[in-house]
């Protein structure tokens, strides 16, 4: 209720729009033969501070607000938006959106659904949670700290991003929900140089909280220390091997494996359309029996968490794969209806100017029983990868890649020398079937994930315990 | 079900042809001027502003029926003020007159809290564009959902009907966009650009007993009349999907690799990133301190041509109002220019190259070798038609990406390849460039044909 009040104050009142006006607009959309009419109001303030060359040289502020109007009729969607929250603009957008469907039909607006979604983050505003001087001081302090760690550090770049968003969804199916979302991200990037060789190291963290997370804590220094450690390590890296071999993935951020190898392929839209390598395979074995993978948007304070999704559905915990068996897909409203299942709270959109789609929240594998040391000890020659950049997947063929930024050779069961960055490539279901050991050390990432799909970016989380994959192609240069 | 005829005209974008007419340009110009006036009033001696207005209509179809109709209308402001060599920026979609003072106050406040950097500042006045040529980028047409629907349906139908192994579709889309941007600064520069963009794309799924493969094609142009026909787009998408069926892996080893015109664009994009000032002054690029140094094979020359008529990346002035010009970045393997804006040029003590906001129509000096001859020279190698992932380290040049394409045996395509990686180091790859195809792809901002690179590592299971 508190969130709805906040949404009214932030989004409707400045425009002198009442909830009665919103209901009338929905009624106007439902005069056509549509299954779902929806208005999504959103306001987002964001702030960014960057430091390089030892000085905080730029600061920027962004403000974006508007309304997206959507009419869904079967598999069809009409969509228009406006950044001008006034009634005539809303009415025009509604007229455009409903034109996807025929006039008439027996559509109607359902009674408001009452529910109490438990908040998944505190009602805080990271932008106002510290003064400008405190933010600038923080960046300067971390810069000096990073430079003090090693004389080889030649460049330090730091960025602090914070945003605060209020959204309000009103839909003909009775959805009437608001959310107020904080988001913070802190990144450090290092260049280190020794004997004419230069290398880079990056680290970051964040989540849905305010800047107290960084102020007067060791978090910023830990992130800077991590970036310096990776840069120094990479100065000693040898060429990565090329070809198929056993790969052990460390816990936490390497869970980008799951995001690419199975996550996207289990989004409802691709499966309704039959274009995913996982289409029509519910109940089948799609991974080794050691694997249980969930998508959970309900975890407190995490970057991928949502109190309600961007269609007003409370976020949930969906078991995707249980003991290797495919259990379910992630759904938004349209795909859930067309597939005859319930929405799972995975309807997400980059902003009011974008259509919602089934998207991941926090996707991770549950812990197994193996001791991580024991996992390494079973590999005589292979690769141990603990840090990653991005990944990508072709959901139709199942091929996916992810790129290691911190990895080591494994030699006779022990961690060997560090290797240069290399891309790993495989086929989702095949690779999941080759997971032969799962560690007891489940860890979630530090809060830096951003997922892109159809040109839309949303914050996500990943996680996993240490995993052993019996064979995966490593794209190094040393054949 | 058909899209009700004339439906989009409920949208308030009536069947008006000239969406960014002189009246709209004047409105945006007025907004820009008022922002600069307010910045001066609030004590910012230097300020620059960009006001952008865009309208677009996109019709998506899938399995021979309309799937989505999306109308986009955006207007946004990006304002930057400089006070005592300190910079503050604000961007907003709130373009109401009543919000101007608040936006400026935000930017000024940020400028007060950032630190002095003598390299901050507007572009030097003598570099600002004085004459703004007409590059013929604006070819407005009435938004026509029915025409776009027909094009998308036809492109998809052509692909679906092309072969019985085309079994599914990710959909087809036809889009049209019109946009206008006004840039002004307190040195007295004021410039506007208008442009239109039309396009059609389709992505389909081919299947055989070994599984599904997907690929697609798109066409784009400033003029709707210059688009490839929907039939052409559909049949190309179908052929590209079909040729990926039955993909195999190959023996891990070192091979010559040909990047086709589409994937070569991404290779040249990485090279431009490595030449850009923002990385160079931090020594975060493997091409730091490379002016007048030979970094690539002798046959390799890379230009930008910002004033090409009707081209995708054409622009008369950059994002700071500096006049753009034809520029040679790499001449016969030797670095002749970096990619700089005012800030990075001051950091590097060089003149700006007029590349604030990026490069404008990057062009590989046109190859003369037909692709078939390029492949004909290869005994055993790999023609890359798709790359996956971001495994590029610009500090070191280390390069490792997922790839799919065709295996070349004795100069001829032999079989499709997928689930492999291509790896090397950009420094060695540039020296290993040994052939340039004449199959130039002019879509978008990078124009190149196929490129042959010797000695890359192809890894497979």
Coordinates of C-alpha atoms in Angstrom, one line a residue, chain A:
Chain A
X1 CA 0.0 0.0 0.0
X2 CA 2.9 2.3 0.9
X3 CA 4.3 1.6 -2.6
X4 CA 1.1 2.5 -4.3
X5 CA 0.9 5.7 -2.3
X6 CA 4.5 6.6 -3.5
X7 CA 3.5 5.8 -7.1
X8 CA 0.4 8.0 -6.9
X9 CA 2.5 10.9 -5.5
X10 CA 5.3 10.5 -7.9
X11 CA 3.6 9.6 -11.1
X12 CA -0.1 10.5 -11.1
X13 CA -0.5 13.6 -9.0
X14 CA 2.0 15.9 -10.8
X15 CA 0.0 15.3 -13.9
X16 CA -3.3 15.7 -12.2
X17 CA -4.4 12.2 -13.3
X18 CA -6.7 10.2 -11.0
X19 CA -7.1 6.5 -10.8
X20 CA -10.5 7.0 -12.2
X21 CA -8.9 8.5 -15.4
X22 CA -6.6 5.4 -15.5
X23 CA -9.6 3.1 -15.3
X24 CA -11.4 5.0 -18.1
X25 CA -8.3 4.6 -20.3
X26 CA -8.3 0.8 -19.6
X27 CA -12.0 0.7 -20.5
X28 CA -11.2 2.5 -23.7
X29 CA -8.6 -0.1 -24.7
X30 CA -11.0 -2.9 -23.7
X31 CA -13.6 -1.6 -26.2
X32 CA -11.6 -3.6 -28.7
X33 CA -11.2 -7.4 -28.6
X34 CA -8.2 -7.6 -26.4
X35 CA -7.1 -10.1 -23.7
X36 CA -5.1 -7.7 -21.7
X37 CA -4.9 -3.9 -21.6
X38 CA -2.2 -2.3 -19.5
X39 CA -0.7 1.0 -18.5
X40 CA 2.8 1.1 -17.1
X41 CA 3.9 4.3 -15.4
X42 CA 7.5 4.8 -14.6
X43 CA 9.8 7.4 -13.3
X44 CA 13.6 6.8 -12.9
X45 CA 16.3 9.1 -11.6
X46 CA 19.9 8.0 -12.1
X47 CA 23.3 9.4 -11.2
X48 CA 26.8 8.6 -12.3
X49 CA 30.2 9.7 -11.1
X50 CA 33.4 8.7 -12.8
X51 CA 37.0 9.0 -11.7
X52 CA 40.1 8.7 -13.9
X53 CA 43.6 10.2 -13.9
X54 CA 43.1 10.6 -10.2
X55 CA 40.3 13.1 -10.4
X56 CA 36.5 12.9 -10.4
X57 CA 36.1 14.5 -13.8
X58 CA 32.5 14.0 -14.6
X59 CA 29.2 13.7 -13.0
X60 CA 25.9 13.2 -14.7
X61 CA 22.2 13.1 -13.7
X62 CA 19.4 11.5 -15.7
X63 CA 15.7 11.7 -15.4
X64 CA 13.3 9.7 -17.5
X65 CA 9.6 9.3 -17.0
X66 CA 6.7 8.1 -19.1
X67 CA 3.9 5.7 -19.7
X68 CA 3.8 2.6 -21.9
X69 CA 0.4 1.5 -23.1
X70 CA -0.1 -2.1 -24.2
X71 CA -3.0 -4.1 -25.7
X72 CA -2.5 -7.9 -26.1
X73 CA -4.9 -9.9 -28.2
X74 CA -3.9 -13.6 -28.5
X75 CA -0.4 -13.6 -30.0
X76 CA -0.6 -10.0 -31.1
X77 CA 0.5 -6.9 -29.2
X78 CA -0.1 -3.2 -29.9
X79 CA 2.2 -0.8 -28.0
X80 CA 2.8 2.9 -27.8
X81 CA 4.4 5.1 -25.2
X82 CA 4.7 8.7 -24.3
X83 CA 7.2 10.6 -22.2
X84 CA 4.6 13.3 -21.6
X85 CA 2.4 12.1 -18.7
X86 CA -0.8 14.0 -19.5
X87 CA -4.2 12.7 -20.3
X88 CA -4.4 13.6 -24.1
X89 CA -1.0 11.8 -24.7
X90 CA -2.2 8.8 -22.8
X91 CA -5.4 8.6 -24.7
X92 CA -3.6 8.8 -28.0
X93 CA -1.2 6.0 -26.9
X94 CA -4.2 3.9 -25.8
X95 CA -5.8 4.5 -29.2
X96 CA -2.7 3.3 -31.0
X97 CA -2.2 0.3 -28.9
X98 CA -5.7 -1.1 -29.1
X99 CA -5.6 -0.7 -32.9
X100 CA -3.9 -4.1 -33.0
X101 CA -7.3 -5.7 -32.3
X102 CA -10.8 -5.5 -33.8
X103 CA -13.5 -3.3 -32.4
X104 CA -16.0 -5.1 -30.2
X105 CA -15.7 -8.4 -28.4
X106 CA -16.6 -9.1 -24.8
X107 CA -13.4 -7.8 -23.1
X108 CA -13.9 -6.2 -19.7
X109 CA -11.8 -4.8 -16.9
X110 CA -11.5 -7.3 -13.9
X111 CA -11.8 -6.3 -10.3
X112 CA -8.6 -5.2 -8.7
X113 CA -6.6 -8.1 -7.3
X114 CA -5.5 -7.4 -3.8
X115 CA -2.3 -8.9 -2.7
X116 CA 0.6 -8.0 -0.5
X117 CA 3.9 -8.7 -2.2
X118 CA 6.6 -8.7 0.5
X119 CA 9.2 -6.1 -0.3
X120 CA 12.5 -7.5 -1.5
X121 CA 14.5 -4.4 -0.7
X122 CA 14.3 -1.5 1.6
X123 CA 12.5 1.7 0.8
X124 CA 15.7 3.8 0.3
X125 CA 17.0 6.3 -2.2
X126 CA 20.6 5.7 -3.0
X127 CA 20.9 9.1 -4.8
X128 CA 20.1 11.1 -1.7
X129 CA 21.7 8.6 0.8
X130 CA 25.1 10.5 0.6
X131 CA 26.1 14.0 -0.3
X132 CA 27.9 14.9 -3.5
X133 CA 31.0 15.6 -1.5
X134 CA 30.9 12.3 0.2
X135 CA 30.6 10.5 -3.1
X136 CA 33.5 12.4 -4.6
X137 CA 35.5 11.8 -1.5
X138 CA 34.8 8.0 -1.6
X139 CA 36.0 7.8 -5.2
X140 CA 39.2 9.7 -4.4
X141 CA 39.9 7.5 -1.4
X142 CA 39.5 4.3 -3.3
X143 CA 41.7 5.7 -6.1
X144 CA 44.5 6.4 -3.7
X145 CA 44.1 3.0 -2.0
X146 CA 44.3 1.2 -5.4
X147 CA 47.4 3.0 -6.4
X148 CA 49.0 2.3 -3.1
X149 CA 48.6 -1.5 -3.5
X150 CA 51.3 -2.0 -6.2
X151 CA 53.8 0.3 -8.0
X152 CA 52.8 -1.4 -11.2
X153 CA 49.4 0.2 -11.2
X154 CA 49.4 2.9 -13.9
X155 CA 45.8 3.7 -14.3
X156 CA 42.7 3.5 -12.1
X157 CA 39.2 4.2 -13.4
X158 CA 36.2 4.1 -11.0
X159 CA 32.5 4.6 -11.5
X160 CA 29.7 4.9 -9.1
X161 CA 26.1 4.5 -10.5
X162 CA 23.0 4.8 -8.5
X163 CA 19.3 4.9 -9.5
X164 CA 15.9 5.1 -8.0
X165 CA 12.8 4.0 -9.8
X166 CA 9.1 4.1 -9.1
X167 CA 6.7 2.2 -11.3
X168 CA 3.0 1.6 -11.3
X169 CA 1.2 -1.1 -13.3
X170 CA -2.6 -1.0 -13.9
X171 CA -4.0 -3.8 -16.1
X172 CA -7.4 -5.1 -17.2
X173 CA -6.7 -8.5 -15.4
X174 CA -6.9 -6.7 -12.1
X175 CA -3.2 -6.1 -11.6
X176 CA -2.8 -2.9 -9.6
X177 CA 0.7 -2.9 -8.2
X178 CA 3.6 -0.5 -7.6
X179 CA 7.3 -0.9 -6.9
X180 CA 10.0 1.4 -5.7
X181 CA 13.4 0.1 -6.6
X182 CA 16.9 1.3 -5.5
X183 CA 20.0 0.1 -7.5
X184 CA 23.6 0.7 -6.9
X185 CA 26.7 -0.4 -8.7
X186 CA 30.4 0.3 -8.1
X187 CA 33.2 -0.6 -10.5
X188 CA 36.9 -0.4 -10.5
X189 CA 39.1 -1.0 -13.5
X190 CA 42.9 -1.1 -13.3
X191 CA 45.8 -1.1 -15.8
X192 CA 49.1 -2.5 -14.5
X193 CA 52.4 -2.3 -16.3
X194 CA 55.6 -4.3 -15.8
X195 CA 58.6 -4.8 -18.0
X196 CA 56.7 -3.3 -21.0
X197 CA 53.7 -5.6 -20.6
X198 CA 50.3 -4.1 -19.8
X199 CA 47.3 -5.9 -18.4
X200 CA 43.9 -5.0 -17.1
X201 CA 41.8 -6.1 -14.1
X202 CA 38.3 -5.3 -13.2
X203 CA 36.0 -5.8 -10.3
X204 CA 32.7 -4.5 -9.1
X205 CA 29.7 -5.0 -6.9
X206 CA 26.2 -3.7 -6.2
X207 CA 22.6 -4.4 -5.4
X208 CA 19.3 -3.0 -4.4
X209 CA 20.3 -0.8 -1.4
X210 CA 21.6 2.6 -0.7
X211 CA 25.2 4.0 -0.5
X212 CA 25.6 3.0 3.2
X213 CA 26.8 -0.2 1.6
X214 CA 29.9 1.7 0.4
X215 CA 30.3 4.6 2.9
X216 CA 32.4 3.9 5.9
X217 CA 32.8 0.2 5.0
X218 CA 35.6 -1.9 3.5
X219 CA 33.5 -2.8 0.4
X220 CA 35.1 -0.3 -2.0
X221 CA 38.6 -1.2 -0.9
X222 CA 37.9 -4.9 -1.3
X223 CA 36.6 -4.3 -4.9
X224 CA 39.7 -2.2 -5.7
X225 CA 42.0 -4.8 -4.2
X226 CA 40.3 -7.5 -6.3
X227 CA 40.8 -5.5 -9.5
X228 CA 44.5 -4.9 -8.7
X229 CA 44.9 -8.6 -7.9
X230 CA 43.5 -9.7 -11.2
X231 CA 45.6 -7.2 -13.2
X232 CA 48.8 -8.3 -11.5
X233 CA 47.9 -11.9 -12.0
X234 CA 47.3 -11.4 -15.7
X235 CA 50.8 -9.9 -16.0
X236 CA 52.0 -13.4 -15.4
X237 CA 49.5 -15.2 -17.6
X238 CA 50.6 -17.7 -20.2
X239 CA 48.8 -18.5 -23.5
X240 CA 45.6 -20.4 -23.0
X241 CA 45.2 -23.9 -24.4
X242 CA 43.0 -24.6 -27.4
X243 CA 40.7 -27.6 -27.7
X244 CA 38.4 -29.8 -25.7
X245 CA 39.3 -30.6 -22.1
X246 CA 37.9 -30.9 -18.6
X247 CA 37.0 -27.5 -17.2
X248 CA 36.4 -26.6 -13.5
X249 CA 34.4 -23.5 -12.9
X250 CA 34.7 -21.6 -9.6
X251 CA 31.7 -20.5 -7.5
X252 CA 29.7 -17.3 -7.9
X253 CA 30.0 -15.2 -11.1
X254 CA 30.9 -18.2 -13.3
X255 CA 27.2 -19.0 -13.0
X256 CA 26.9 -16.9 -16.2
X257 CA 27.3 -20.5 -17.5
X258 CA 23.7 -21.3 -16.4
X259 CA 22.4 -17.9 -17.6
X260 CA 23.6 -18.7 -21.1
X261 CA 23.6 -22.6 -21.3
X262 CA 20.0 -23.0 -19.9
X263 CA 18.5 -19.7 -18.7
X264 CA 17.7 -18.0 -22.0
X265 CA 16.5 -21.3 -23.5
X266 CA 14.0 -21.7 -20.7
X267 CA 12.3 -18.3 -21.2
X268 CA 8.6 -18.8 -22.1
X269 CA 8.5 -16.8 -25.3
X270 CA 11.0 -19.0 -27.2
X271 CA 9.3 -22.2 -25.9
X272 CA 5.8 -21.1 -26.9
X273 CA 7.2 -20.4 -30.3
X274 CA 9.1 -23.7 -30.5
X275 CA 12.4 -21.9 -31.3
X276 CA 14.4 -23.0 -28.3
X277 CA 16.5 -26.1 -28.1
X278 CA 14.6 -26.9 -24.9
X279 CA 11.1 -26.5 -26.5
X280 CA 8.6 -29.3 -25.6
X281 CA 11.1 -31.0 -23.3
X282 CA 9.4 -30.5 -19.9
X283 CA 9.9 -33.8 -17.9
X284 CA 13.0 -34.8 -19.9
X285 CA 16.5 -35.1 -18.7
X286 CA 18.4 -32.0 -19.9
X287 CA 21.3 -31.9 -17.5
X288 CA 23.2 -34.4 -15.3
X289 CA 21.2 -35.6 -12.3
X290 CA 23.5 -33.5 -10.0
X291 CA 22.0 -30.3 -11.3
X292 CA 19.1 -28.3 -9.8
X293 CA 18.7 -24.8 -11.2
X294 CA 16.3 -22.1 -10.0
X295 CA 15.4 -18.6 -10.9
X296 CA 14.6 -16.6 -7.7
X297 CA 13.5 -13.0 -7.8
X298 CA 12.6 -13.0 -4.1
X299 CA 16.0 -12.8 -2.5
X300 CA 16.6 -9.8 -0.4
X301 CA 18.6 -6.8 -1.8
X302 CA 20.0 -8.6 -4.8
X303 CA 20.6 -6.9 -8.2
X304 CA 18.2 -9.3 -10.0
X305 CA 15.4 -9.2 -7.4
X306 CA 12.0 -7.7 -7.8
X307 CA 9.1 -7.1 -5.4
X308 CA 6.7 -7.2 -8.3
X309 CA 7.8 -7.7 -11.9
X310 CA 7.1 -5.1 -14.6
X311 CA 3.6 -6.4 -15.2
X312 CA 2.6 -6.2 -11.6
X313 CA 3.0 -9.9 -10.8
X314 CA 4.8 -10.7 -7.5
X315 CA 8.2 -12.1 -8.1
X316 CA 8.7 -15.8 -7.5
X317 CA 11.1 -18.7 -7.2
X318 CA 10.9 -21.0 -10.2
X319 CA 12.6 -24.4 -10.3
X320 CA 13.8 -24.7 -13.8
X321 CA 15.7 -28.0 -13.6
X322 CA 15.5 -30.4 -10.7
X323 CA 18.0 -33.3 -10.5
X324 CA 18.6 -32.9 -14.2
X325 CA 14.9 -33.0 -15.2
X326 CA 13.4 -30.0 -16.9
X327 CA 10.6 -28.7 -14.7
X328 CA 9.4 -25.4 -15.9
X329 CA 9.9 -22.2 -17.9
X330 CA 10.0 -18.5 -16.9
X331 CA 6.9 -16.7 -17.9
X332 CA 5.4 -13.3 -18.4
X333 CA 1.6 -12.9 -18.7
X334 CA 1.1 -13.2 -22.4
X335 CA 3.3 -16.4 -22.8
X336 CA 1.8 -17.9 -19.7
X337 CA -1.7 -17.5 -21.0
X338 CA -0.8 -18.9 -24.4
X339 CA 0.9 -21.9 -22.9
X340 CA -1.9 -22.4 -20.3
X341 CA 0.3 -21.9 -17.2
X342 CA 0.6 -19.3 -14.5
X343 CA 2.9 -16.3 -14.8
X344 CA 6.0 -16.7 -12.7
X345 CA 6.9 -13.1 -12.0
X346 CA 9.5 -12.9 -14.9
X347 CA 7.8 -10.3 -17.0
X348 CA 10.4 -7.6 -17.3
X349 CA 11.1 -4.5 -19.5
X350 CA 14.0 -2.0 -19.7
X351 CA 11.6 0.9 -19.3
X352 CA 8.1 2.2 -20.1
X353 CA 9.3 2.6 -23.7
X354 CA 9.8 -1.2 -24.1
X355 CA 7.5 -4.2 -24.2
X356 CA 7.8 -6.7 -21.4
X357 CA 9.2 -10.2 -22.1
X358 CA 10.1 -13.3 -20.0
X359 CA 13.5 -12.5 -18.4
X360 CA 15.6 -14.0 -15.7
X361 CA 16.0 -12.5 -12.2
X362 CA 18.7 -14.3 -10.1
X363 CA 19.5 -17.7 -11.7
X364 CA 21.7 -20.2 -9.9
X365 CA 22.5 -23.8 -9.2
X366 CA 21.9 -25.3 -5.8
X367 CA 24.9 -26.7 -3.9
X368 CA 26.0 -30.3 -4.2
X369 CA 28.2 -32.4 -2.0
X370 CA 31.7 -32.2 -3.3
X371 CA 34.6 -30.5 -1.6
X372 CA 35.9 -27.9 -4.1
X373 CA 39.5 -29.1 -3.5
X374 CA 38.5 -32.6 -4.3
X375 CA 36.9 -31.4 -7.6
X376 CA 40.2 -29.9 -8.7
X377 CA 42.1 -33.0 -7.6
X378 CA 40.2 -35.2 -10.1
X379 CA 41.6 -33.3 -13.2
X380 CA 45.0 -34.2 -14.5
X381 CA 45.1 -31.6 -17.3
X382 CA 42.4 -28.9 -17.8
X383 CA 41.3 -25.4 -17.1
X384 CA 40.1 -23.8 -13.8
X385 CA 38.1 -20.6 -14.6
X386 CA 37.0 -18.3 -11.8
X387 CA 36.4 -14.9 -13.4
X388 CA 34.3 -14.1 -16.5
X389 CA 33.4 -11.3 -18.8
X390 CA 30.2 -11.6 -20.8
X391 CA 28.5 -14.5 -22.6
X392 CA 26.1 -15.1 -25.4
X393 CA 23.7 -17.9 -26.6
X394 CA 22.0 -18.9 -29.7
X395 CA 18.8 -20.4 -28.1
X396 CA 17.8 -22.3 -31.3
X397 CA 21.0 -24.3 -31.8
X398 CA 21.8 -24.2 -28.1
X399 CA 25.4 -23.0 -28.7
X400 CA 26.7 -20.6 -26.1
X401 CA 29.9 -18.9 -25.2
X402 CA 31.3 -17.2 -22.1
X403 CA 34.7 -15.5 -21.8
X404 CA 37.1 -16.1 -18.9
X405 CA 39.0 -13.1 -17.5
X406 CA 40.7 -15.0 -14.7
X407 CA 41.7 -18.7 -15.3
X408 CA 44.4 -21.1 -14.5
X409 CA 45.8 -24.4 -15.9
X410 CA 45.0 -27.5 -13.9
X411 CA 48.1 -29.7 -13.7
X412 CA 47.9 -33.1 -11.9
X413 CA 45.0 -32.1 -9.8
X414 CA 46.4 -28.7 -8.7
X415 CA 45.9 -25.1 -9.7
X416 CA 48.7 -24.2 -12.2
X417 CA 49.9 -21.0 -13.8
X418 CA 47.3 -18.3 -14.8
X419 CA 46.3 -18.2 -18.5
X420 CA 45.3 -15.4 -20.8
X421 CA 41.6 -14.7 -21.4
X422 CA 39.8 -17.2 -23.5
X423 CA 36.3 -17.9 -24.7
X424 CA 34.7 -21.2 -23.8
X425 CA 32.1 -22.6 -26.2
X426 CA 29.6 -25.5 -26.0
X427 CA 26.0 -26.7 -26.5
X428 CA 23.7 -26.0 -23.6
X429 CA 22.1 -29.4 -23.0
X430 CA 25.3 -31.3 -23.9
X431 CA 27.4 -29.3 -21.5
X432 CA 24.9 -29.6 -18.7
X433 CA 24.9 -33.3 -19.2
X434 CA 28.7 -33.4 -18.7
X435 CA 28.6 -31.9 -15.2
X436 CA 30.1 -34.6 -13.2
X437 CA 30.8 -32.9 -9.9
X438 CA 29.0 -30.1 -8.0
X439 CA 30.7 -28.4 -5.1
X440 CA 29.2 -27.7 -1.6
X441 CA 30.2 -24.0 -1.9
X442 CA 27.2 -22.2 -3.6
X443 CA 28.0 -18.5 -4.0
X444 CA 26.0 -15.7 -5.7
X445 CA 27.7 -13.1 -7.8
X446 CA 28.7 -9.6 -6.4
X447 CA 25.9 -7.8 -8.2
X448 CA 27.3 -6.6 -11.5
X449 CA 25.2 -8.6 -14.1
X450 CA 23.3 -7.0 -16.9
X451 CA 21.4 -9.1 -19.4
X452 CA 20.6 -8.1 -23.0
X453 CA 17.7 -9.5 -25.0
X454 CA 16.1 -8.0 -28.2
X455 CA 18.0 -4.8 -27.5
X456 CA 16.6 -4.5 -23.9
X457 CA 19.0 -4.5 -20.9
X458 CA 17.9 -5.5 -17.3
X459 CA 19.9 -6.1 -14.1
X460 CA 20.2 -9.8 -13.2
X461 CA 22.1 -12.0 -10.8
X462 CA 23.8 -15.4 -11.2
X463 CA 25.4 -18.0 -8.9
X464 CA 26.6 -21.5 -8.6
X465 CA 28.9 -23.8 -6.6
X466 CA 32.2 -25.1 -8.0
X467 CA 31.4 -27.3 -11.0
X468 CA 33.3 -29.8 -13.0
X469 CA 32.5 -30.2 -16.7
X470 CA 34.1 -33.3 -18.2
X471 CA 34.7 -31.7 -21.6
X472 CA 34.3 -28.2 -22.9
X473 CA 36.0 -26.4 -25.8
X474 CA 38.6 -23.8 -24.6
X475 CA 39.4 -21.1 -27.2
X476 CA 43.0 -20.3 -26.5
X477 CA 45.8 -19.9 -28.9
X478 CA 48.1 -22.7 -27.8
X479 CA 47.1 -25.7 -29.9

